[in-house]
Amino acid sequence: MGKKITLTVIKADVGGCVGHSSVHPELLEKAKEMLSGSPLLIDSYVTHVGDDINLIMTHEAGRNNGEVHQLAWDVFVACTDVAKKLKLYGAGQDLLADAFSGNIKGLGPGIAEMEFEERESEPVIIFMADKTEPGAWNLPLYKMFADPFNTIGLVIDPKMHKGFDFDVRDTVENKKIIFSTPEEIYDMLVFIGAPGRFCVKRVFQRETGDIAAVSSTQRLNLMAGRYVGKDDPVCIVRCQSGFPAVGEALEPFTYPHLVAGWMRGSHNGPLMPVALKDAHPTRFDGPPRVIALGFQLSEGKLIGPQDLFDDPAFDRARELANNVADYMRRMGPFEPHRLPLDEMEYTTMPQVSKRLKERFISLRK
């Protein structure tokens, strides 16, 4: 048995510049400074998508390590102080607690981490999204790991032919269920087709049990009991040699599917794949964006990144996303552009309903 490497990605919105569109360089520099000097880590990389800071870290401490989580929390607190000094918008909005309590889960920041033995070659893709929620990964992960029309490796690669297991979380009831594909695809689609509640948390190769993908499934509104911003999830996908090829993992994003989020977290819109240089959503605070950074791991070192959506092959996906954005925006405050009522419970909807309650007249005899 070789030594195991843990790849941890933790994100938080601790202040936007300008508004919710981007991250000020001083925050990114503060994060880089704090991570680069940490003896806990083998390597680290700091980036952003929209107004979210993303901390990519490798170490040997395993999943759910309190010291690593404390480090990330301290970084976000320090960045919040910088954001307040600069009077950035929403400073510290994803930090739902006053102090760290042993594990960053439940405190606001989103987290995806996996532990594994490095293969002879270990390519990984880290997907990071802004202006959307964890369920945004459901369709892409399904296509990567269960759809042979997307991933030909499911048909012709002997290492993939037996399929994958999906760990699906019920974010409302705080439960999980494991579906084995391809046998249970139809059952699984009943649930993951409702991404506002059910989210794909992890994917495992069935034959070996090896972790293949992991996403963040934190729901800020359920933790805070109010609207504090969309969850802006992250997702790690291992590629090649028994997992989807890099091109197979990217292919689902050629179709900008509709996701919940966008302006004030209250609208459906297309998920647009963009290069890092275009990861600053401004149109109606959107539309929702996703970036993909590719790394080769070498003894825990992050070799890269390659900005994988910085490719003209995704130009048509971006064009289609803009066309869909035009179509959706014309509906204004009407569904299905605006989210359904059950998703509006953390906005002004309850107060308006309460204020007008006595003006509703029963029509029953």
mmCIF file of C-alpha atoms in Angstrom:
data_model
loop_
_atom_site.group_PDB
_atom_site.id
_atom_site.type_symbol
_atom_site.label_atom_id
_atom_site.label_comp_id
_atom_site.label_asym_id
_atom_site.label_seq_id
_atom_site.Cartn_x
_atom_site.Cartn_y
_atom_site.Cartn_z
ATOM 1 C CA MET A 1 0.000 0.000 0.000
ATOM 2 C CA GLY A 2 1.426 3.385 -1.006
ATOM 3 C CA LYS A 3 0.831 6.555 0.953
ATOM 4 C CA LYS A 4 -2.488 8.270 0.448
ATOM 5 C CA ILE A 5 -2.891 11.828 -0.722
ATOM 6 C CA THR A 6 -5.861 13.982 0.259
ATOM 7 C CA LEU A 7 -7.095 16.563 -2.234
ATOM 8 C CA THR A 8 -9.229 19.190 -0.518
ATOM 9 C CA VAL A 9 -11.109 22.044 -2.189
ATOM 10 C CA ILE A 10 -12.840 24.589 0.053
ATOM 11 C CA LYS A 11 -14.609 27.710 -1.183
ATOM 12 C CA ALA A 12 -16.277 30.718 0.369
ATOM 13 C CA ASP A 13 -17.637 34.109 -0.601
ATOM 14 C CA VAL A 14 -16.152 36.570 1.875
ATOM 15 C CA GLY A 15 -16.625 39.742 -0.160
ATOM 16 C CA GLY A 16 -17.257 40.630 -3.797
ATOM 17 C CA CYS A 17 -15.662 43.263 -6.031
ATOM 18 C CA VAL A 18 -17.620 44.962 -7.586
ATOM 19 C CA GLY A 19 -20.902 43.750 -6.110
ATOM 20 C CA HIS A 20 -20.992 39.973 -6.611
ATOM 21 C CA SER A 21 -18.927 39.878 -9.793
ATOM 22 C CA SER A 22 -15.338 39.090 -8.773
ATOM 23 C CA VAL A 23 -12.709 38.847 -6.013
ATOM 24 C CA HIS A 24 -10.284 41.655 -5.237
ATOM 25 C CA PRO A 25 -6.613 40.694 -5.809
ATOM 26 C CA GLU A 26 -5.687 41.578 -2.212
ATOM 27 C CA LEU A 27 -7.923 38.769 -0.924
ATOM 28 C CA LEU A 28 -6.330 36.249 -3.265
ATOM 29 C CA GLU A 29 -2.840 37.376 -2.219
ATOM 30 C CA LYS A 30 -3.722 37.042 1.468
ATOM 31 C CA ALA A 31 -5.015 33.501 0.871
ATOM 32 C CA LYS A 32 -1.913 32.504 -1.111
ATOM 33 C CA GLU A 33 0.378 33.917 1.567
ATOM 34 C CA MET A 34 -1.312 31.959 4.357
ATOM 35 C CA LEU A 35 -1.466 28.634 2.493
ATOM 36 C CA SER A 36 2.035 28.744 1.023
ATOM 37 C CA GLY A 37 3.623 28.932 4.448
ATOM 38 C CA SER A 38 1.614 26.156 6.065
ATOM 39 C CA PRO A 39 3.495 23.013 7.180
ATOM 40 C CA LEU A 40 0.195 21.109 7.020
ATOM 41 C CA LEU A 41 0.123 21.114 3.226
ATOM 42 C CA ILE A 42 2.129 19.505 0.463
ATOM 43 C CA ASP A 43 0.925 22.041 -2.079
ATOM 44 C CA SER A 44 -1.809 24.590 -2.660
ATOM 45 C CA TYR A 45 -3.373 26.737 -5.338
ATOM 46 C CA VAL A 46 -5.719 29.707 -4.891
ATOM 47 C CA THR A 47 -8.181 30.834 -7.523
ATOM 48 C CA HIS A 48 -11.659 32.283 -7.816
ATOM 49 C CA VAL A 49 -14.824 32.044 -9.846
ATOM 50 C CA GLY A 50 -17.037 35.096 -9.612
ATOM 51 C CA ASP A 51 -17.002 36.333 -6.006
ATOM 52 C CA ASP A 52 -15.911 32.995 -4.511
ATOM 53 C CA ILE A 53 -12.382 32.244 -3.311
ATOM 54 C CA ASN A 54 -11.386 28.634 -3.954
ATOM 55 C CA LEU A 55 -8.621 26.987 -1.910
ATOM 56 C CA ILE A 56 -7.123 23.879 -3.557
ATOM 57 C CA MET A 57 -4.922 21.949 -1.127
ATOM 58 C CA THR A 58 -3.061 18.635 -0.997
ATOM 59 C CA HIS A 59 -1.884 16.978 2.205
ATOM 60 C CA GLU A 60 -1.554 13.607 3.972
ATOM 61 C CA ALA A 61 -3.878 14.339 6.898
ATOM 62 C CA GLY A 62 -6.959 12.579 5.459
ATOM 63 C CA ARG A 63 -10.519 13.763 4.987
ATOM 64 C CA ASN A 64 -12.251 15.891 7.634
ATOM 65 C CA ASN A 65 -8.969 16.838 9.266
ATOM 66 C CA GLY A 66 -9.574 19.538 11.868
ATOM 67 C CA GLU A 67 -6.223 21.275 11.383
ATOM 68 C CA VAL A 68 -6.627 21.576 7.621
ATOM 69 C CA HIS A 69 -10.198 22.812 8.027
ATOM 70 C CA GLN A 70 -9.025 25.284 10.687
ATOM 71 C CA LEU A 71 -6.411 26.581 8.257
ATOM 72 C CA ALA A 72 -9.055 27.196 5.580
ATOM 73 C CA TRP A 73 -11.320 28.897 8.133
ATOM 74 C CA ASP A 74 -8.474 31.147 9.262
ATOM 75 C CA VAL A 75 -7.764 32.074 5.641
ATOM 76 C CA PHE A 76 -11.377 33.069 5.070
ATOM 77 C CA VAL A 77 -11.499 35.066 8.315
ATOM 78 C CA ALA A 78 -8.309 36.922 7.334
ATOM 79 C CA CYS A 79 -9.701 37.575 3.857
ATOM 80 C CA THR A 80 -12.914 38.859 5.445
ATOM 81 C CA ASP A 81 -10.867 41.402 7.398
ATOM 82 C CA VAL A 82 -9.297 42.585 4.133
ATOM 83 C CA ALA A 83 -12.746 42.708 2.507
ATOM 84 C CA LYS A 84 -14.102 44.853 5.339
ATOM 85 C CA LYS A 85 -11.139 47.217 5.050
ATOM 86 C CA LEU A 86 -11.869 47.614 1.332
ATOM 87 C CA LYS A 87 -15.635 47.865 2.009
ATOM 88 C CA LEU A 88 -16.303 44.993 -0.383
ATOM 89 C CA TYR A 89 -19.855 43.790 -0.824
ATOM 90 C CA GLY A 90 -21.095 40.964 1.401
ATOM 91 C CA ALA A 91 -17.904 40.765 3.468
ATOM 92 C CA GLY A 92 -17.856 37.434 5.322
ATOM 93 C CA GLN A 93 -21.275 36.373 4.037
ATOM 94 C CA ASP A 94 -20.474 32.642 3.826
ATOM 95 C CA LEU A 95 -19.065 32.471 7.374
ATOM 96 C CA LEU A 96 -22.156 31.507 9.348
ATOM 97 C CA ALA A 97 -20.389 31.072 12.697
ATOM 98 C CA ASP A 98 -18.368 33.416 14.888
ATOM 99 C CA ALA A 99 -15.636 30.841 15.468
ATOM 100 C CA PHE A 100 -14.304 27.539 14.150
ATOM 101 C CA SER A 101 -15.723 24.457 15.895
ATOM 102 C CA GLY A 102 -13.533 21.529 14.811
ATOM 103 C CA ASN A 103 -14.923 20.896 11.322
ATOM 104 C CA ILE A 104 -15.720 23.410 8.609
ATOM 105 C CA LYS A 105 -18.816 21.488 7.517
ATOM 106 C CA GLY A 106 -21.955 23.297 8.595
ATOM 107 C CA LEU A 107 -20.157 26.614 9.065
ATOM 108 C CA GLY A 108 -20.871 27.991 5.582
ATOM 109 C CA PRO A 109 -17.917 27.305 3.252
ATOM 110 C CA GLY A 110 -18.410 24.576 0.645
ATOM 111 C CA ILE A 111 -16.051 21.613 0.686
ATOM 112 C CA ALA A 112 -15.169 18.677 -1.556
ATOM 113 C CA GLU A 113 -12.314 16.370 -0.627
ATOM 114 C CA MET A 114 -11.123 12.886 -1.498
ATOM 115 C CA GLU A 115 -8.341 10.588 -0.288
ATOM 116 C CA PHE A 116 -6.615 8.129 -2.620
ATOM 117 C CA GLU A 117 -3.353 6.517 -3.627
ATOM 118 C CA GLU A 118 -1.799 8.292 -6.581
ATOM 119 C CA ARG A 119 -1.706 6.231 -9.752
ATOM 120 C CA GLU A 120 1.250 6.178 -12.120
ATOM 121 C CA SER A 121 -0.406 9.196 -13.718
ATOM 122 C CA GLU A 122 -3.048 11.122 -11.769
ATOM 123 C CA PRO A 123 -4.956 13.732 -13.805
ATOM 124 C CA VAL A 124 -7.757 15.528 -11.962
ATOM 125 C CA ILE A 125 -10.202 18.248 -12.909
ATOM 126 C CA ILE A 126 -11.549 20.695 -10.375
ATOM 127 C CA PHE A 127 -14.838 22.233 -11.457
ATOM 128 C CA MET A 128 -15.881 25.426 -9.679
ATOM 129 C CA ALA A 129 -19.181 27.232 -10.214
ATOM 130 C CA ASP A 130 -20.680 30.575 -9.272
ATOM 131 C CA LYS A 131 -24.291 31.729 -8.987
ATOM 132 C CA THR A 132 -25.740 28.246 -8.600
ATOM 133 C CA GLU A 133 -26.287 25.350 -6.170
ATOM 134 C CA PRO A 134 -24.814 21.842 -5.551
ATOM 135 C CA GLY A 135 -27.465 20.115 -7.667
ATOM 136 C CA ALA A 136 -25.904 21.786 -10.712
ATOM 137 C CA TRP A 137 -23.424 18.872 -10.833
ATOM 138 C CA ASN A 138 -26.140 16.177 -11.054
ATOM 139 C CA LEU A 139 -26.557 16.204 -14.822
ATOM 140 C CA PRO A 140 -22.827 16.506 -15.675
ATOM 141 C CA LEU A 141 -21.845 13.730 -13.220
ATOM 142 C CA TYR A 142 -24.591 11.482 -14.573
ATOM 143 C CA LYS A 143 -23.370 12.036 -18.129
ATOM 144 C CA MET A 144 -19.697 11.500 -17.181
ATOM 145 C CA PHE A 145 -20.208 8.278 -15.255
ATOM 146 C CA ALA A 146 -23.451 6.724 -16.526
ATOM 147 C CA ASP A 147 -24.215 7.914 -20.070
ATOM 148 C CA PRO A 148 -22.442 5.971 -22.854
ATOM 149 C CA PHE A 149 -23.503 8.597 -25.396
ATOM 150 C CA ASN A 150 -21.234 10.985 -23.494
ATOM 151 C CA THR A 151 -18.583 8.594 -22.168
ATOM 152 C CA ILE A 152 -17.638 5.907 -24.678
ATOM 153 C CA GLY A 153 -15.293 4.424 -22.077
ATOM 154 C CA LEU A 154 -18.351 2.881 -20.403
ATOM 155 C CA VAL A 155 -18.680 0.724 -23.509
ATOM 156 C CA ILE A 156 -15.122 0.072 -24.670
ATOM 157 C CA ASP A 157 -12.891 0.423 -21.595
ATOM 158 C CA PRO A 158 -12.801 -2.872 -19.612
ATOM 159 C CA LYS A 159 -11.917 -0.915 -16.452
ATOM 160 C CA MET A 160 -15.137 1.105 -16.690
ATOM 161 C CA HIS A 161 -17.528 -1.423 -18.175
ATOM 162 C CA LYS A 162 -18.935 -2.600 -14.835
ATOM 163 C CA GLY A 163 -20.139 0.886 -14.024
ATOM 164 C CA PHE A 164 -20.091 3.257 -11.075
ATOM 165 C CA ASP A 165 -21.837 3.715 -7.746
ATOM 166 C CA PHE A 166 -23.461 7.087 -6.992
ATOM 167 C CA ASP A 167 -23.748 8.399 -3.419
ATOM 168 C CA VAL A 168 -26.836 10.637 -3.540
ATOM 169 C CA ARG A 169 -27.709 12.994 -0.687
ATOM 170 C CA ASP A 170 -31.122 14.245 0.379
ATOM 171 C CA THR A 171 -30.153 17.737 1.521
ATOM 172 C CA VAL A 172 -33.508 18.352 3.216
ATOM 173 C CA GLU A 173 -33.789 15.141 5.252
ATOM 174 C CA ASN A 174 -29.989 14.826 5.623
ATOM 175 C CA LYS A 175 -29.940 11.238 4.337
ATOM 176 C CA LYS A 176 -28.024 9.339 1.662
ATOM 177 C CA ILE A 177 -28.608 6.409 -0.690
ATOM 178 C CA ILE A 178 -26.210 4.511 -2.973
ATOM 179 C CA PHE A 179 -27.312 3.703 -6.528
ATOM 180 C CA SER A 180 -25.411 1.201 -8.686
ATOM 181 C CA THR A 181 -25.290 2.017 -12.376
ATOM 182 C CA PRO A 182 -26.178 1.000 -14.987
ATOM 183 C CA GLU A 183 -28.734 -1.293 -13.258
ATOM 184 C CA GLU A 184 -30.382 1.411 -11.149
ATOM 185 C CA ILE A 185 -30.202 4.351 -13.550
ATOM 186 C CA TYR A 186 -33.959 4.750 -13.784
ATOM 187 C CA ASP A 187 -34.417 4.710 -10.001
ATOM 188 C CA MET A 188 -31.571 7.179 -9.548
ATOM 189 C CA LEU A 189 -32.940 9.607 -12.129
ATOM 190 C CA VAL A 190 -36.177 9.896 -10.151
ATOM 191 C CA PHE A 191 -34.155 11.613 -7.447
ATOM 192 C CA ILE A 192 -31.213 13.397 -9.085
ATOM 193 C CA GLY A 193 -33.609 14.886 -11.624
ATOM 194 C CA ALA A 194 -34.751 17.054 -8.673
ATOM 195 C CA PRO A 195 -31.443 18.871 -8.059
ATOM 196 C CA GLY A 196 -32.926 21.392 -5.652
ATOM 197 C CA ARG A 197 -33.126 18.644 -3.030
ATOM 198 C CA PHE A 198 -31.079 15.622 -4.145
ATOM 199 C CA CYS A 199 -27.387 15.994 -4.976
ATOM 200 C CA VAL A 200 -24.714 13.589 -6.176
ATOM 201 C CA LYS A 201 -22.080 13.737 -3.437
ATOM 202 C CA ARG A 202 -19.602 11.037 -4.499
ATOM 203 C CA VAL A 203 -19.036 8.568 -7.328
ATOM 204 C CA PHE A 204 -17.069 5.313 -6.940
ATOM 205 C CA GLN A 205 -15.736 2.835 -9.451
ATOM 206 C CA ARG A 206 -17.715 -0.334 -8.760
ATOM 207 C CA GLU A 207 -15.015 -2.863 -9.585
ATOM 208 C CA THR A 208 -12.338 -1.366 -7.330
ATOM 209 C CA GLY A 209 -14.318 0.854 -4.977
ATOM 210 C CA ASP A 210 -11.956 3.726 -5.811
ATOM 211 C CA ILE A 211 -13.267 7.254 -5.398
ATOM 212 C CA ALA A 212 -13.904 8.840 -8.800
ATOM 213 C CA ALA A 213 -15.604 12.148 -8.018
ATOM 214 C CA VAL A 214 -16.792 14.232 -5.092
ATOM 215 C CA SER A 215 -18.804 17.440 -4.862
ATOM 216 C CA SER A 216 -19.743 19.974 -2.215
ATOM 217 C CA THR A 217 -23.357 19.595 -1.089
ATOM 218 C CA GLN A 218 -23.625 22.323 1.550
ATOM 219 C CA ARG A 219 -26.876 24.294 1.385
ATOM 220 C CA LEU A 220 -26.384 27.756 2.867
ATOM 221 C CA ASN A 221 -30.061 28.588 3.208
ATOM 222 C CA LEU A 222 -30.777 25.349 5.108
ATOM 223 C CA MET A 223 -27.879 26.051 7.485
ATOM 224 C CA ALA A 224 -28.683 29.714 8.042
ATOM 225 C CA GLY A 225 -32.482 29.579 7.853
ATOM 226 C CA ARG A 226 -32.425 32.606 5.550
ATOM 227 C CA TYR A 227 -31.088 33.624 2.162
ATOM 228 C CA VAL A 228 -27.373 34.429 2.429
ATOM 229 C CA GLY A 229 -26.254 33.719 -1.128
ATOM 230 C CA LYS A 230 -26.183 30.710 -3.423
ATOM 231 C CA ASP A 231 -23.919 27.796 -2.566
ATOM 232 C CA ASP A 232 -21.552 28.094 -5.554
ATOM 233 C CA PRO A 233 -20.374 24.467 -5.470
ATOM 234 C CA VAL A 234 -17.092 22.742 -6.289
ATOM 235 C CA CYS A 235 -16.472 19.275 -7.714
ATOM 236 C CA ILE A 236 -13.355 17.085 -8.106
ATOM 237 C CA VAL A 237 -13.196 14.461 -10.880
ATOM 238 C CA ARG A 238 -10.365 11.961 -11.398
ATOM 239 C CA CYS A 239 -9.669 11.144 -15.039
ATOM 240 C CA GLN A 240 -8.192 8.432 -17.295
ATOM 241 C CA SER A 241 -7.239 4.792 -16.558
ATOM 242 C CA GLY A 242 -10.580 3.458 -15.328
ATOM 243 C CA PHE A 243 -12.215 6.860 -15.017
ATOM 244 C CA PRO A 244 -13.613 9.160 -17.736
ATOM 245 C CA ALA A 245 -11.017 10.645 -20.063
ATOM 246 C CA VAL A 246 -10.451 14.370 -19.637
ATOM 247 C CA GLY A 247 -12.493 15.016 -22.777
ATOM 248 C CA GLU A 248 -15.328 12.816 -21.501
ATOM 249 C CA ALA A 249 -15.423 14.717 -18.198
ATOM 250 C CA LEU A 250 -15.615 18.048 -20.031
ATOM 251 C CA GLU A 251 -18.135 17.013 -22.685
ATOM 252 C CA PRO A 252 -21.298 17.444 -20.522
ATOM 253 C CA PHE A 253 -20.593 21.171 -20.319
ATOM 254 C CA THR A 254 -21.005 21.614 -24.073
ATOM 255 C CA TYR A 255 -24.706 21.670 -23.138
ATOM 256 C CA PRO A 256 -25.413 24.679 -20.847
ATOM 257 C CA HIS A 257 -28.202 23.066 -18.823
ATOM 258 C CA LEU A 258 -30.517 25.135 -16.634
ATOM 259 C CA VAL A 259 -29.498 25.534 -13.002
ATOM 260 C CA ALA A 260 -30.962 27.411 -10.049
ATOM 261 C CA GLY A 261 -29.257 30.569 -8.851
ATOM 262 C CA TRP A 262 -28.325 33.597 -10.970
ATOM 263 C CA MET A 263 -29.612 36.963 -9.658
ATOM 264 C CA ARG A 264 -30.304 36.899 -5.886
ATOM 265 C CA GLY A 265 -30.184 33.104 -6.044
ATOM 266 C CA SER A 266 -33.788 33.172 -7.233
ATOM 267 C CA HIS A 267 -33.697 32.400 -10.954
ATOM 268 C CA ASN A 268 -33.065 29.540 -13.344
ATOM 269 C CA GLY A 269 -30.403 30.104 -15.968
ATOM 270 C CA PRO A 270 -27.888 28.327 -18.220
ATOM 271 C CA LEU A 271 -24.587 27.119 -16.754
ATOM 272 C CA MET A 272 -21.964 28.737 -18.991
ATOM 273 C CA PRO A 273 -18.511 27.077 -19.257
ATOM 274 C CA VAL A 274 -15.866 29.819 -19.293
ATOM 275 C CA ALA A 275 -12.137 30.397 -19.068
ATOM 276 C CA LEU A 276 -10.868 31.831 -15.798
ATOM 277 C CA LYS A 277 -10.497 35.264 -17.433
ATOM 278 C CA ASP A 278 -14.263 35.285 -18.060
ATOM 279 C CA ALA A 279 -15.266 34.036 -14.613
ATOM 280 C CA HIS A 280 -16.689 37.374 -13.491
ATOM 281 C CA PRO A 281 -20.462 37.187 -14.062
ATOM 282 C CA THR A 282 -22.054 40.604 -14.534
ATOM 283 C CA ARG A 283 -25.198 40.236 -16.666
ATOM 284 C CA PHE A 284 -28.032 40.153 -14.118
ATOM 285 C CA ASP A 285 -25.194 38.932 -11.858
ATOM 286 C CA GLY A 286 -24.749 36.003 -14.223
ATOM 287 C CA PRO A 287 -25.558 33.914 -16.038
ATOM 288 C CA PRO A 288 -24.168 31.105 -13.809
ATOM 289 C CA ARG A 289 -20.542 30.232 -14.611
ATOM 290 C CA VAL A 290 -18.382 27.123 -14.340
ATOM 291 C CA ILE A 291 -14.608 26.897 -14.724
ATOM 292 C CA ALA A 292 -12.499 23.748 -15.001
ATOM 293 C CA LEU A 293 -8.865 23.648 -13.905
ATOM 294 C CA GLY A 294 -6.884 20.533 -14.738
ATOM 295 C CA PHE A 295 -3.902 19.335 -12.680
ATOM 296 C CA GLN A 296 -1.523 16.411 -12.775
ATOM 297 C CA LEU A 297 -0.695 15.233 -9.250
ATOM 298 C CA SER A 298 2.881 14.161 -8.561
ATOM 299 C CA GLU A 299 3.628 13.109 -4.974
ATOM 300 C CA GLY A 300 0.924 15.522 -3.921
ATOM 301 C CA LYS A 301 2.303 18.411 -5.970
ATOM 302 C CA LEU A 302 -0.220 20.244 -8.141
ATOM 303 C CA ILE A 303 1.272 20.307 -11.654
ATOM 304 C CA GLY A 304 -0.669 22.921 -13.592
ATOM 305 C CA PRO A 305 -3.244 24.201 -13.892
ATOM 306 C CA GLN A 306 -4.564 24.023 -17.416
ATOM 307 C CA ASP A 307 -7.584 26.249 -17.946
ATOM 308 C CA LEU A 308 -9.651 23.598 -19.712
ATOM 309 C CA PHE A 309 -12.614 25.709 -20.844
ATOM 310 C CA ASP A 310 -10.233 28.234 -22.435
ATOM 311 C CA ASP A 311 -10.841 26.495 -25.751
ATOM 312 C CA PRO A 312 -12.764 27.684 -28.837
ATOM 313 C CA ALA A 313 -14.439 24.269 -28.915
ATOM 314 C CA PHE A 314 -16.700 25.616 -26.115
ATOM 315 C CA ASP A 315 -17.587 28.807 -28.011
ATOM 316 C CA ARG A 316 -20.878 27.345 -29.245
ATOM 317 C CA ALA A 317 -21.811 26.310 -25.701
ATOM 318 C CA ARG A 318 -21.223 29.890 -24.601
ATOM 319 C CA GLU A 319 -23.241 31.218 -27.546
ATOM 320 C CA LEU A 320 -26.098 28.854 -26.703
ATOM 321 C CA ALA A 321 -25.921 29.919 -23.049
ATOM 322 C CA ASN A 322 -26.263 33.554 -24.111
ATOM 323 C CA ASN A 323 -29.261 32.711 -26.293
ATOM 324 C CA VAL A 324 -30.898 30.811 -23.428
ATOM 325 C CA ALA A 325 -30.135 33.717 -21.094
ATOM 326 C CA ASP A 326 -31.927 36.087 -23.492
ATOM 327 C CA TYR A 327 -34.956 33.792 -23.579
ATOM 328 C CA MET A 328 -35.149 33.311 -19.815
ATOM 329 C CA ARG A 329 -34.636 36.988 -18.952
ATOM 330 C CA ARG A 330 -37.691 38.015 -20.964
ATOM 331 C CA MET A 331 -39.882 36.198 -18.419
ATOM 332 C CA GLY A 332 -38.770 38.585 -15.682
ATOM 333 C CA PRO A 333 -40.414 37.683 -12.355
ATOM 334 C CA PHE A 334 -42.469 34.837 -13.816
ATOM 335 C CA GLU A 335 -41.710 31.146 -13.403
ATOM 336 C CA PRO A 336 -39.858 29.185 -14.680
ATOM 337 C CA HIS A 337 -37.250 31.976 -14.862
ATOM 338 C CA ARG A 338 -37.965 32.848 -11.257
ATOM 339 C CA LEU A 339 -37.679 29.819 -8.997
ATOM 340 C CA PRO A 340 -40.865 28.072 -7.749
ATOM 341 C CA LEU A 341 -42.419 29.142 -4.451
ATOM 342 C CA ASP A 342 -40.841 26.430 -2.308
ATOM 343 C CA GLU A 343 -37.414 27.743 -3.348
ATOM 344 C CA MET A 344 -38.408 31.319 -2.468
ATOM 345 C CA GLU A 345 -38.952 30.591 1.233
ATOM 346 C CA TYR A 346 -35.669 32.291 2.105
ATOM 347 C CA THR A 347 -36.459 35.561 0.320
ATOM 348 C CA THR A 348 -39.106 38.227 0.967
ATOM 349 C CA MET A 349 -41.905 35.846 -0.055
ATOM 350 C CA PRO A 350 -42.861 34.785 3.529
ATOM 351 C CA GLN A 351 -43.048 38.392 4.738
ATOM 352 C CA VAL A 352 -45.237 39.438 1.811
ATOM 353 C CA SER A 353 -47.511 36.430 2.328
ATOM 354 C CA LYS A 354 -47.846 37.201 6.041
ATOM 355 C CA ARG A 355 -48.603 40.882 5.422
ATOM 356 C CA LEU A 356 -51.345 40.064 2.890
ATOM 357 C CA LYS A 357 -52.762 37.048 4.722
ATOM 358 C CA GLU A 358 -55.939 38.815 5.903
ATOM 359 C CA ARG A 359 -56.724 40.104 2.422
ATOM 360 C CA PHE A 360 -57.157 36.587 1.014
ATOM 361 C CA ILE A 361 -60.885 35.735 1.019
ATOM 362 C CA SER A 362 -62.029 32.124 1.207
ATOM 363 C CA LEU A 363 -64.225 30.992 -1.684
ATOM 364 C CA ARG A 364 -65.533 27.916 0.129
ATOM 365 C CA LYS A 365 -69.281 27.778 0.848
#
